[in-house]
XYZ file of N, CA, C and O in Angstrom:
752
model
N 7.681 10.500 -40.731
C 6.574 9.974 -41.462
C 6.038 11.212 -42.528
O 5.208 12.273 -42.264
N 5.343 10.231 -43.203
C 5.160 11.010 -44.667
C 3.804 11.122 -45.038
O 2.829 9.993 -44.074
N 3.070 11.583 -45.272
C 2.244 12.654 -44.973
C 0.491 11.913 -45.754
O -0.767 11.247 -44.897
N 1.664 10.413 -46.602
C 0.671 9.132 -46.893
C 0.591 8.181 -46.081
O -0.296 8.182 -46.387
N 1.793 7.985 -45.547
C 2.253 7.024 -44.176
C 1.140 7.298 -43.439
O 0.006 6.538 -42.754
N 1.148 9.276 -43.064
C 0.195 9.576 -42.194
C -1.208 8.754 -42.609
O -2.738 8.737 -42.101
N -1.537 9.361 -43.315
C -3.424 8.821 -43.950
C -3.600 7.098 -43.262
O -4.641 6.892 -43.497
N -2.267 7.134 -44.138
C -2.773 4.605 -44.292
C -3.138 4.709 -42.524
O -4.612 4.250 -42.675
N -2.199 4.806 -42.102
C -2.545 5.305 -40.240
C -3.431 5.726 -40.138
O -4.839 4.903 -39.375
N -3.816 6.350 -40.499
C -5.386 7.487 -39.936
C -6.995 6.447 -40.335
O -7.846 6.624 -39.772
N -6.415 6.030 -42.205
C -7.359 5.319 -42.424
C -7.742 3.516 -41.353
O -8.922 3.527 -41.333
N -6.505 3.081 -41.120
C -6.264 1.744 -40.721
C -7.658 2.638 -39.188
O -8.121 1.737 -38.752
N -6.745 3.301 -38.399
C -8.011 3.257 -36.672
C -8.640 4.163 -36.917
O -9.818 3.117 -35.966
N -9.271 4.765 -38.075
C -11.352 4.709 -38.538
C -10.975 3.526 -38.205
O -12.982 3.695 -37.545
N -10.408 2.473 -39.435
C -11.176 1.224 -39.912
C -11.951 0.525 -37.810
O -12.640 -0.368 -37.384
N -10.622 1.803 -37.329
C -11.063 0.080 -36.253
C -11.422 0.776 -34.748
O -12.237 0.439 -33.808
N -11.835 2.196 -34.689
C -12.252 2.967 -33.607
C -12.283 3.177 -32.104
O -11.451 1.772 -32.059
N -12.208 3.898 -31.849
C -11.005 4.138 -31.053
C -11.523 3.880 -29.512
O -11.627 3.754 -28.913
N -12.644 2.869 -29.462
C -13.847 2.095 -28.106
C -12.590 1.097 -27.639
O -12.137 0.306 -28.482
N -12.565 1.099 -26.625
C -11.402 0.151 -26.001
C -12.238 -1.091 -26.277
O -13.858 -1.433 -24.969
N -12.301 -2.405 -26.596
C -13.409 -3.857 -26.155
C -12.607 -5.122 -25.377
O -11.085 -4.918 -26.045
N -13.190 -5.857 -24.876
C -12.442 -7.203 -24.616
C -13.392 -8.491 -24.251
O -13.607 -8.848 -23.496
N -13.352 -9.174 -25.926
C -14.603 -9.666 -26.050
C -13.581 -11.343 -25.907
O -12.602 -10.673 -26.333
N -14.315 -11.976 -25.576
C -14.123 -13.454 -25.983
C -13.638 -14.306 -26.615
O -12.929 -14.919 -27.200
N -14.782 -13.817 -28.480
C -14.086 -14.281 -28.912
C -13.516 -13.360 -30.483
O -12.873 -13.342 -30.948
N -12.533 -12.271 -29.536
C -11.512 -11.607 -29.684
C -10.532 -12.122 -29.679
O -9.693 -11.761 -28.513
N -9.672 -13.085 -30.665
C -8.157 -13.302 -29.949
C -7.026 -12.682 -29.950
O -6.174 -13.110 -29.110
N -7.821 -11.371 -29.849
C -6.237 -10.549 -30.188
C -6.612 -10.129 -28.319
O -5.628 -9.216 -27.819
N -7.849 -10.559 -27.895
C -8.333 -9.743 -26.513
C -8.024 -8.380 -26.211
O -8.684 -7.542 -27.197
N -8.162 -8.055 -25.621
C -8.174 -6.333 -24.758
C -7.555 -5.744 -26.620
O -6.215 -5.365 -26.933
N -8.549 -4.085 -26.807
C -8.271 -3.476 -27.929
C -8.629 -2.402 -27.820
O -9.614 -2.357 -27.365
N -7.564 -1.401 -28.492
C -8.717 -0.298 -28.699
C -7.785 0.945 -29.391
O -6.521 -0.062 -29.769
N -7.963 0.427 -31.147
C -7.391 0.898 -32.066
C -6.743 0.968 -32.951
O -6.691 0.515 -33.445
N -7.159 -0.355 -32.192
C -7.389 -1.939 -33.025
C -6.028 -2.454 -32.317
O -5.540 -3.610 -32.633
N -4.852 -2.273 -31.506
C -4.063 -2.312 -31.179
C -4.413 -3.021 -29.661
O -5.499 -2.845 -28.237
N -3.893 -4.342 -30.254
C -3.923 -5.219 -28.715
C -2.994 -5.076 -27.948
O -1.614 -4.978 -27.847
N -3.132 -5.425 -26.653
C -1.922 -6.117 -25.869
C -0.425 -5.979 -26.282
O 0.466 -5.554 -25.122
N -0.823 -7.126 -26.425
C 1.573 -7.485 -26.848
C 1.941 -6.634 -27.357
O 2.638 -5.570 -27.293
N 1.488 -5.961 -28.821
C 1.764 -4.801 -29.188
C 1.845 -3.307 -28.416
O 3.033 -2.737 -28.688
N 0.733 -3.070 -27.363
C 1.181 -1.854 -26.760
C 2.499 -2.162 -25.374
O 2.704 -0.839 -25.436
N 1.948 -3.447 -24.804
C 3.148 -3.517 -24.631
C 4.804 -3.348 -25.000
O 5.125 -3.087 -24.242
N 5.233 -3.728 -26.063
C 6.381 -3.859 -26.824
C 6.667 -2.036 -26.835
O 7.600 -1.431 -26.537
N 5.254 -1.729 -27.442
C 6.049 0.350 -27.483
C 5.784 0.312 -26.254
O 6.927 1.840 -26.003
N 5.648 0.614 -25.194
C 6.013 0.780 -23.788
C 6.899 0.190 -23.642
O 7.869 0.535 -21.897
N 7.494 -1.149 -24.079
C 9.259 -1.699 -23.462
C 8.651 -1.620 -21.993
O 9.216 -2.324 -21.161
N 7.991 -2.417 -21.861
C 6.880 -3.533 -20.340
C 6.732 -5.153 -20.890
O 5.975 -5.508 -22.347
N 7.240 -6.396 -20.552
C 6.957 -6.978 -20.960
C 5.666 -8.244 -20.609
O 5.091 -7.452 -19.405
N 4.465 -8.632 -21.577
C 2.840 -9.050 -20.641
C 3.524 -10.502 -20.505
O 3.738 -10.799 -21.213
N 3.208 -10.538 -19.559
C 3.357 -11.345 -18.306
C 1.617 -11.324 -17.542
O 1.104 -10.229 -17.236
N 0.994 -12.323 -16.276
C 0.579 -12.580 -15.433
C 0.679 -11.318 -15.212
O -0.743 -10.287 -14.438
N 1.682 -11.551 -14.625
C 2.196 -9.741 -12.967
C 2.387 -8.443 -14.062
O 1.428 -7.990 -13.565
N 2.414 -8.330 -15.075
C 1.736 -7.260 -16.490
C 0.251 -6.533 -16.128
O 0.272 -5.680 -16.364
N -0.309 -7.679 -16.676
C -1.111 -7.728 -17.540
C -2.322 -6.525 -17.289
O -2.847 -5.737 -18.152
N -2.869 -7.116 -15.367
C -4.183 -5.877 -15.105
C -3.410 -3.918 -15.828
O -4.458 -3.766 -15.868
N -2.458 -4.554 -14.789
C -1.425 -2.638 -15.333
C -1.487 -2.064 -16.715
O -1.952 -1.549 -17.346
N -1.624 -2.558 -17.742
C -1.195 -3.153 -19.402
C -2.582 -2.677 -19.830
O -2.966 -2.245 -20.539
N -4.246 -3.324 -19.194
C -4.566 -3.330 -20.003
C -5.372 -1.905 -19.428
O -5.980 -0.790 -19.827
N -5.231 -1.914 -18.130
C -6.063 -0.002 -18.005
C -5.339 0.496 -18.455
O -5.551 1.814 -18.932
N -4.213 0.808 -18.658
C -3.252 1.890 -19.201
C -3.602 1.294 -20.816
O -3.525 2.709 -22.059
N -4.366 0.412 -21.498
C -4.307 0.520 -22.654
C -5.413 1.107 -23.002
O -6.126 1.417 -23.714
N -6.838 0.871 -22.323
C -7.161 1.562 -21.540
C -8.208 3.054 -21.912
O -8.652 3.596 -22.918
N -7.336 3.833 -21.788
C -6.423 4.867 -21.642
C -5.833 6.068 -23.004
O -5.183 6.666 -22.978
N -4.906 4.835 -23.563
C -3.978 5.055 -25.068
C -4.843 6.060 -25.113
O -6.102 5.959 -25.557
N -4.348 7.405 -25.927
C -4.935 8.366 -26.808
C -4.993 7.577 -28.200
O -4.058 6.952 -28.859
N -5.666 8.564 -29.618
C -5.470 8.837 -30.643
C -4.013 8.492 -30.882
O -3.612 7.604 -31.578
N -3.056 9.708 -30.779
C -1.809 10.418 -31.059
C -1.350 8.268 -30.989
O 0.225 8.301 -31.398
N -0.787 7.824 -29.571
C -0.700 6.684 -29.241
C -0.843 5.432 -30.062
O 0.703 5.019 -30.824
N -1.717 5.844 -30.337
C -2.023 4.021 -31.496
C -0.938 5.082 -32.792
O -0.493 3.803 -33.734
N -1.522 5.474 -32.975
C -0.716 6.270 -34.500
C 0.711 5.824 -34.076
O 1.142 5.330 -35.389
N 0.751 6.231 -33.309
C 3.138 5.958 -33.203
C 2.883 4.680 -33.317
O 3.644 3.585 -33.595
N 2.386 4.117 -32.358
C 1.946 2.368 -32.465
C 2.726 1.720 -34.012
O 2.704 1.354 -34.222
N 0.964 1.761 -34.624
C 0.614 1.452 -35.641
C 1.975 1.844 -36.405
O 2.003 1.535 -38.092
N 2.328 3.374 -36.578
C 3.517 3.485 -37.523
C 4.631 2.622 -37.585
O 5.052 1.956 -38.004
N 4.601 2.736 -36.215
C 6.238 2.345 -36.223
C 6.630 0.155 -36.346
O 7.389 0.181 -36.545
N 5.282 -0.111 -35.279
C 5.332 -0.779 -35.988
C 4.233 -2.075 -36.593
O 4.523 -3.258 -37.340
N 3.658 -1.235 -37.828
C 2.971 -2.225 -38.991
C 3.498 -1.245 -40.010
O 2.373 -1.642 -40.694
N 4.572 -0.155 -40.421
C 5.198 0.115 -41.509
C 6.496 -0.028 -41.339
O 6.831 -0.115 -42.194
N 6.994 0.367 -40.304
C 8.369 0.487 -39.838
C 9.695 -0.801 -39.764
O 9.844 -0.959 -41.130
N 8.905 -0.971 -38.767
C 10.134 -2.423 -38.850
C 8.732 -3.815 -39.366
O 10.883 -4.347 -39.916
N 7.968 -3.333 -39.933
C 8.118 -4.807 -40.774
C 8.394 -3.937 -42.855
O 8.652 -5.125 -42.986
N 9.168 -2.805 -42.352
C 9.638 -2.579 -43.678
C 8.558 -2.407 -44.602
O 9.253 -2.693 -46.670
N 7.015 -1.771 -44.293
C 6.705 -2.216 -45.728
C 6.238 0.049 -46.262
O 6.197 -0.173 -47.103
N 7.518 0.520 -45.007
C 8.012 2.016 -45.735
C 8.402 1.782 -47.385
O 8.848 2.836 -48.115
N 8.860 0.320 -47.573
C 9.860 -0.071 -48.880
C 9.279 0.250 -49.882
O 10.078 0.270 -51.229
N 7.671 -0.071 -49.920
C 7.728 -0.355 -51.140
C 6.400 1.310 -51.265
O 6.079 1.946 -51.200
N 7.008 1.280 -52.822
C 6.124 2.993 -53.492
C 5.153 3.151 -53.923
O 5.440 4.056 -53.668
N 4.089 2.058 -53.515
C 3.330 2.578 -54.172
C 3.204 2.865 -52.990
O 2.431 1.926 -52.077
N 1.649 3.876 -52.424
C 0.713 4.156 -51.300
C -0.495 3.249 -51.814
O -0.756 2.912 -50.534
N -0.290 2.406 -52.997
C -1.822 2.175 -52.914
C -1.592 0.684 -51.870
O -1.958 -0.148 -51.184
N -0.154 0.083 -52.954
C 0.055 -1.384 -52.552
C 0.102 -1.238 -50.891
O 0.140 -1.761 -49.882
N 1.119 -0.133 -49.712
C 2.355 -0.053 -48.971
C 0.125 -0.421 -48.461
O 0.046 -0.849 -46.831
N -0.352 1.251 -48.304
C -2.172 0.535 -47.812
C -2.797 -0.485 -46.740
O -2.732 -1.129 -46.594
N -3.148 -1.649 -48.268
C -3.409 -2.808 -48.367
C -2.867 -3.425 -47.789
O -2.731 -3.960 -46.824
N -0.805 -3.665 -48.441
C -0.275 -5.091 -47.616
C -0.308 -4.174 -45.396
O -0.385 -4.679 -44.161
N 0.234 -2.955 -45.096
C -0.343 -2.771 -43.867
C -1.492 -2.647 -42.886
O -1.544 -3.368 -41.640
N -2.170 -2.318 -43.471
C -4.120 -3.405 -43.514
C -4.337 -4.316 -42.722
O -4.234 -4.858 -42.386
N -3.538 -5.316 -44.324
C -3.919 -6.447 -43.921
C -2.777 -6.986 -42.596
O -3.194 -7.418 -41.946
N -1.408 -6.695 -42.399
C -0.562 -6.942 -41.569
C -1.029 -6.264 -40.091
O -1.018 -7.471 -39.387
N -2.264 -4.632 -39.587
C -2.596 -4.851 -38.741
C -3.588 -5.562 -38.269
O -3.594 -5.977 -37.632
N -4.365 -5.920 -39.612
C -5.620 -6.695 -39.162
C -5.301 -8.374 -38.335
O -5.161 -9.505 -37.819
N -3.568 -9.247 -39.388
C -3.597 -10.366 -38.961
C -2.315 -11.142 -38.817
O -1.807 -11.883 -38.183
N -1.335 -10.028 -38.867
C 0.222 -9.687 -38.931
C 1.319 -8.742 -40.413
O 0.598 -9.347 -41.017
N 2.193 -8.828 -39.506
C 2.746 -7.729 -40.642
C 3.701 -9.223 -41.354
O 3.518 -9.584 -42.693
N 3.602 -10.070 -40.989
C 4.840 -11.376 -41.471
C 3.734 -12.154 -42.465
O 3.590 -12.483 -43.735
N 1.926 -12.375 -42.757
C 0.715 -13.112 -42.741
C 0.194 -11.776 -43.852
O 0.857 -13.041 -45.122
N 1.280 -10.857 -44.036
C 0.576 -9.562 -45.165
C 1.969 -10.055 -46.195
O 2.256 -9.914 -47.060
N 3.164 -10.158 -45.312
C 4.113 -10.416 -46.632
C 4.683 -11.914 -47.881
O 4.836 -11.166 -48.540
N 3.719 -12.589 -46.548
C 3.655 -13.867 -47.228
C 2.894 -13.399 -48.063
O 2.886 -13.469 -49.215
N 1.298 -12.554 -47.795
C 0.656 -12.029 -49.604
C 1.294 -12.446 -50.090
O 1.036 -12.530 -51.775
N 2.074 -10.792 -50.397
C 3.068 -10.095 -51.273
C 3.356 -10.884 -52.093
O 3.844 -10.873 -52.875
N 4.690 -11.754 -51.303
C 5.204 -12.919 -51.909
C 4.482 -14.156 -52.219
O 4.978 -13.935 -53.587
N 4.157 -14.126 -52.190
C 2.660 -15.580 -52.991
C 2.182 -14.860 -54.557
O 2.558 -15.243 -55.681
N 2.074 -13.789 -54.129
C 1.700 -12.920 -55.253
C 2.710 -12.216 -56.610
O 2.624 -12.298 -57.424
N 4.242 -12.300 -55.655
C 5.212 -11.720 -56.022
C 5.635 -13.249 -57.138
O 6.468 -13.394 -57.723
N 5.278 -14.486 -56.605
C 5.323 -16.348 -56.889
C 7.496 -16.165 -57.011
O 8.015 -16.586 -56.534
N 7.053 -15.093 -55.314
C 8.970 -15.264 -54.168
C 8.541 -16.020 -53.494
O 7.957 -16.831 -52.680
N 10.062 -16.822 -52.765
C 9.721 -17.433 -51.728
C 9.150 -16.908 -50.392
O 8.810 -16.081 -50.293
N 8.350 -17.422 -50.009
C 7.129 -17.191 -48.398
C 7.592 -17.707 -46.949
O 7.359 -17.304 -46.751
N 9.159 -15.632 -46.972
C 9.537 -16.124 -45.763
C 8.616 -14.824 -45.183
O 9.163 -15.405 -43.413
N 8.319 -14.224 -45.140
C 7.123 -12.718 -44.097
C 8.170 -11.923 -44.218
O 7.901 -11.415 -43.129
N 8.947 -12.202 -44.662
C 10.484 -11.581 -44.887
C 10.319 -9.697 -45.105
O 10.958 -10.416 -47.277
N 9.388 -8.785 -45.404
C 9.983 -8.384 -46.362
C 11.499 -7.217 -46.448
O 11.445 -6.284 -46.037
N 12.430 -8.241 -47.557
C 14.173 -6.908 -47.717
C 14.040 -6.828 -48.772
O 12.952 -7.318 -49.643
N 15.351 -6.673 -48.691
C 15.174 -6.415 -50.746
C 14.332 -6.800 -52.202
O 14.592 -6.010 -52.907
N 14.617 -8.087 -51.732
C 14.054 -8.980 -53.307
C 12.516 -9.051 -53.142
O 12.171 -8.559 -54.183
N 11.913 -8.220 -51.771
C 11.251 -8.019 -51.905
C 10.066 -6.996 -52.552
O 9.274 -6.568 -53.235
N 11.217 -6.409 -52.455
C 10.934 -4.865 -52.162
C 10.194 -4.439 -53.884
O 10.690 -3.808 -54.624
N 12.176 -5.540 -54.168
C 12.398 -4.513 -55.282
C 11.414 -5.178 -56.398
O 11.017 -4.733 -57.490
N 11.888 -6.493 -56.553
C 9.703 -6.709 -56.918
C 8.804 -6.534 -57.369
O 8.007 -6.181 -57.932
N 8.863 -5.871 -56.013
C 7.088 -5.311 -55.937
C 7.456 -4.054 -56.292
O 6.090 -3.514 -56.781
N 7.948 -3.417 -56.454
C 8.923 -1.765 -56.991
C 8.021 -1.430 -58.404
O 8.351 -0.846 -58.930
N 8.920 -3.414 -59.028
C 8.970 -3.199 -60.639
C 7.518 -3.687 -60.540
O 6.966 -3.311 -62.572
N 6.453 -3.846 -59.848
C 4.829 -4.359 -60.412
C 4.388 -2.908 -60.699
O 4.538 -1.833 -59.552
N 3.646 -2.578 -61.206
C 1.414 -1.965 -61.077
C 1.446 -2.348 -59.511
O 0.631 -2.880 -59.311
N 1.267 -0.645 -58.103
C 1.463 -1.728 -57.210
C 0.143 -1.222 -56.734
O -0.936 -2.590 -55.983
N -1.741 -1.060 -57.849
C -2.997 -0.521 -58.049
C -3.325 -2.358 -57.727
O -3.714 -2.809 -58.081
N -3.053 -2.938 -59.234
C -3.283 -4.652 -59.784
C -2.470 -4.866 -57.899
O -3.058 -6.080 -58.167
N -1.397 -4.761 -57.966
C -0.868 -5.998 -57.562
C -2.002 -5.736 -55.594
O -1.698 -7.457 -55.197
N -2.491 -4.512 -55.466
C -3.175 -4.452 -54.360
C -4.053 -5.117 -54.554
O -4.723 -5.857 -53.493
N -4.839 -5.140 -54.953
C -5.942 -6.287 -55.725
C -5.884 -8.121 -56.335
O -6.622 -8.224 -55.412
N -4.175 -7.875 -55.568
C -4.085 -9.891 -55.357
C -3.820 -10.143 -53.933
O -3.886 -11.597 -53.674
N -3.147 -9.101 -53.771
C -2.948 -9.274 -52.247
C -3.823 -9.377 -51.998
O -4.656 -10.151 -50.949
N -5.461 -8.273 -52.137
C -6.383 -8.221 -51.610
C -7.419 -10.190 -51.879
O -7.782 -10.070 -50.770
N -7.080 -10.324 -52.777
C -7.869 -11.693 -52.973
C -7.393 -13.022 -52.442
O -7.621 -13.680 -51.644
N -6.017 -12.743 -51.939
C -4.658 -13.475 -51.184
C -5.793 -13.408 -49.699
O -5.894 -14.233 -48.917
N -6.140 -11.760 -48.966
C -6.497 -11.979 -47.643
C -7.614 -12.230 -47.878
O -8.421 -13.209 -47.025
N -8.882 -12.206 -49.129
C -10.352 -12.955 -48.966
C -9.958 -14.377 -48.912
O -10.669 -15.471 -47.787
N -9.013 -14.935 -49.396
C -9.170 -16.357 -49.926
C -8.019 -16.443 -47.796
O -9.099 -17.732 -47.385
N -7.856 -15.934 -46.960
C -7.238 -15.720 -45.974
C -8.872 -16.157 -44.912
O -8.377 -16.682 -43.617
N -9.159 -15.372 -44.748
C -10.837 -14.738 -44.113
C -11.511 -16.009 -44.609
O -11.247 -16.691 -43.483
N -11.332 -16.942 -45.700
C -12.433 -17.815 -45.667
C -11.270 -19.007 -44.889
O -11.682 -20.083 -44.561
N -10.197 -19.019 -45.041
C -9.899 -20.460 -44.217
C -9.961 -19.914 -42.776
O -10.429 -22.031 -42.001
N -9.844 -19.034 -42.179
C -10.231 -18.979 -40.624
C -11.674 -19.045 -40.657
O -11.865 -20.330 -39.499
N -12.435 -18.261 -41.056
C -13.990 -18.627 -40.491
C -13.826 -20.703 -41.267
O -15.713 -20.455 -40.458
N -13.892 -20.940 -42.481
C -14.479 -22.815 -42.688
C -13.851 -23.197 -41.654
O -14.058 -24.079 -41.167
N -12.112 -22.729 -40.574
C -11.298 -23.759 -40.021
C -12.316 -23.643 -38.262
O -11.382 -24.879 -37.845
N -12.549 -23.230 -37.888
C -12.358 -22.571 -36.292
C -14.184 -22.058 -36.142
O -14.476 -20.910 -36.502
N -15.020 -22.978 -35.753
C -16.219 -22.699 -35.105
C -16.494 -22.261 -33.658
O -17.961 -22.297 -33.964
N -15.730 -21.720 -32.591
C -15.841 -22.071 -32.173
C -16.902 -20.989 -31.423
O -16.997 -19.640 -32.641
N -18.106 -21.061 -30.338
C -18.839 -19.864 -29.927
C -18.712 -19.432 -28.917
O -19.430 -19.633 -27.597
N -17.020 -18.698 -28.179
C -16.707 -18.432 -27.459
C -17.940 -17.273 -26.516
O -18.048 -17.733 -25.486
N -19.036 -16.328 -26.799
C -19.662 -15.892 -26.471
C -21.124 -17.193 -26.615
O -21.772 -15.963 -26.009
N -21.362 -17.768 -26.935
C -22.507 -18.830 -26.406
C -24.193 -18.326 -27.615
O -24.654 -17.913 -26.563
N -23.294 -17.413 -27.719
C -24.828 -16.716 -28.809
C -25.957 -17.786 -30.372
O -25.877 -17.502 -31.066
N -25.227 -18.651 -30.440
C -25.407 -19.059 -31.768
C -24.252 -19.330 -32.693
O -24.621 -19.969 -33.860
N -23.420 -18.054 -32.158
C -22.864 -17.642 -34.189
C -21.581 -18.359 -33.910
O -21.019 -17.063 -32.425
N -20.979 -19.229 -34.635
C -19.896 -19.305 -34.552
C -18.324 -17.885 -34.819
O -18.570 -17.229 -35.631
N -17.732 -17.445 -33.833
C -16.986 -15.857 -33.664
C -16.455 -15.496 -35.048
O -16.466 -14.323 -34.989
N -15.689 -15.799 -35.844
C -15.615 -16.138 -36.687
C -15.789 -15.593 -37.829
O -15.820 -14.053 -38.569
N -17.454 -16.038 -38.115
C -18.473 -15.624 -38.635
C -18.925 -14.221 -38.224
O -19.189 -12.840 -39.019
N -19.443 -13.956 -36.904
C -19.474 -12.791 -36.783
C -18.808 -11.859 -36.992
O -18.719 -10.885 -37.387
N -16.775 -11.985 -36.810
C -16.078 -10.805 -37.457
C -16.425 -10.681 -38.423
O -15.492 -9.948 -39.062
N -16.028 -12.076 -39.319
C -16.204 -11.525 -41.519
C -16.058 -10.769 -41.478
O -15.656 -9.589 -42.349
N -17.737 -10.304 -41.084
C -18.437 -8.837 -42.199
C -18.122 -7.917 -41.735
O -17.222 -7.115 -42.797
N -17.308 -8.252 -40.826
C -16.662 -5.965 -40.388
C -14.744 -6.222 -41.278
O -13.908 -5.483 -41.994
N -14.855 -7.603 -42.092
C -13.503 -8.071 -41.802
C -13.168 -8.009 -43.849
O -12.146 -7.551 -44.471
N -14.264 -7.937 -43.686
C -14.597 -7.892 -45.368
C -15.296 -6.309 -45.964
O -14.689 -5.751 -46.842
N -15.814 -5.979 -45.053
C -16.350 -4.665 -45.434
C -15.083 -3.859 -45.243
O -14.902 -2.801 -46.280
N -13.916 -4.054 -44.237
C -12.603 -2.907 -44.523
C -12.520 -3.713 -46.116
O -11.643 -2.634 -46.550
N -12.168 -4.997 -46.284
C -11.613 -5.401 -48.043
C -12.469 -4.470 -48.553
O -11.656 -3.897 -49.749
N -13.518 -4.370 -48.749
C -14.611 -3.721 -49.508
C -14.131 -2.211 -50.308
O -13.459 -1.270 -51.347
N -13.736 -2.030 -48.592
C -13.299 -0.108 -48.504
C -11.644 -0.219 -49.224
O -11.246 0.499 -49.546
N -11.210 -1.306 -49.707
C -9.880 -1.316 -50.129
C -9.828 -1.538 -51.368
O -9.248 -0.787 -52.526
N -10.641 -1.675 -52.391
C -11.053 -2.310 -53.523
C -11.758 -1.256 -54.455
O -11.837 -0.762 -55.421
N -12.440 -0.059 -53.517
C -13.063 0.874 -53.841
C -12.189 1.872 -54.183
O -12.401 2.481 -55.083
N -11.274 1.822 -53.152
C -9.657 3.084 -53.288
C -9.271 3.062 -54.547
O -8.318 3.231 -54.946
N -8.560 1.295 -54.811
C -7.960 1.247 -55.489
C -8.552 1.135 -56.873
O -8.161 1.117 -57.907
N -9.737 1.419 -57.526
C -10.718 0.904 -58.521
C -10.743 1.645 -59.003
O -10.378 3.231 -58.442
């Protein structure tokens, strides 16, 4: 892991915080350091199903920050091939978007902004196209797509699982938007 990639992961985990949560309004379910049960189970090499869920939740509660760093690096930088992006500024925006929404969705946003086929796979063509552009500027374009994505989520789902009178996605939107704001300041 490069120093730049470690700093990217550290900033993502700092945004997420290390508190274990299991809120009904969080589509990811049980979470610690932003790591949800599915990526945690994958890192452990354990199939996530009804018979393993309770034990995995118990282990997730005990997950260390360094375990979260390893999962974030492997599943959100290496596997989606975000490490092929030459600009650390762009790599951070795409990785964080992937951490929140999915690496596939972040790659689609990047491909959209590059005018490429939106297949959600960061292959040689996407990397080459991204690496010929100004990473800072392209990062702003991906952030614009990210804003639009949040708008679609908030306006499309008005569920209120915690019954507090506020749509769950609207409650989460403040955190998502604050996070995007931090990226804008870093790119400016």
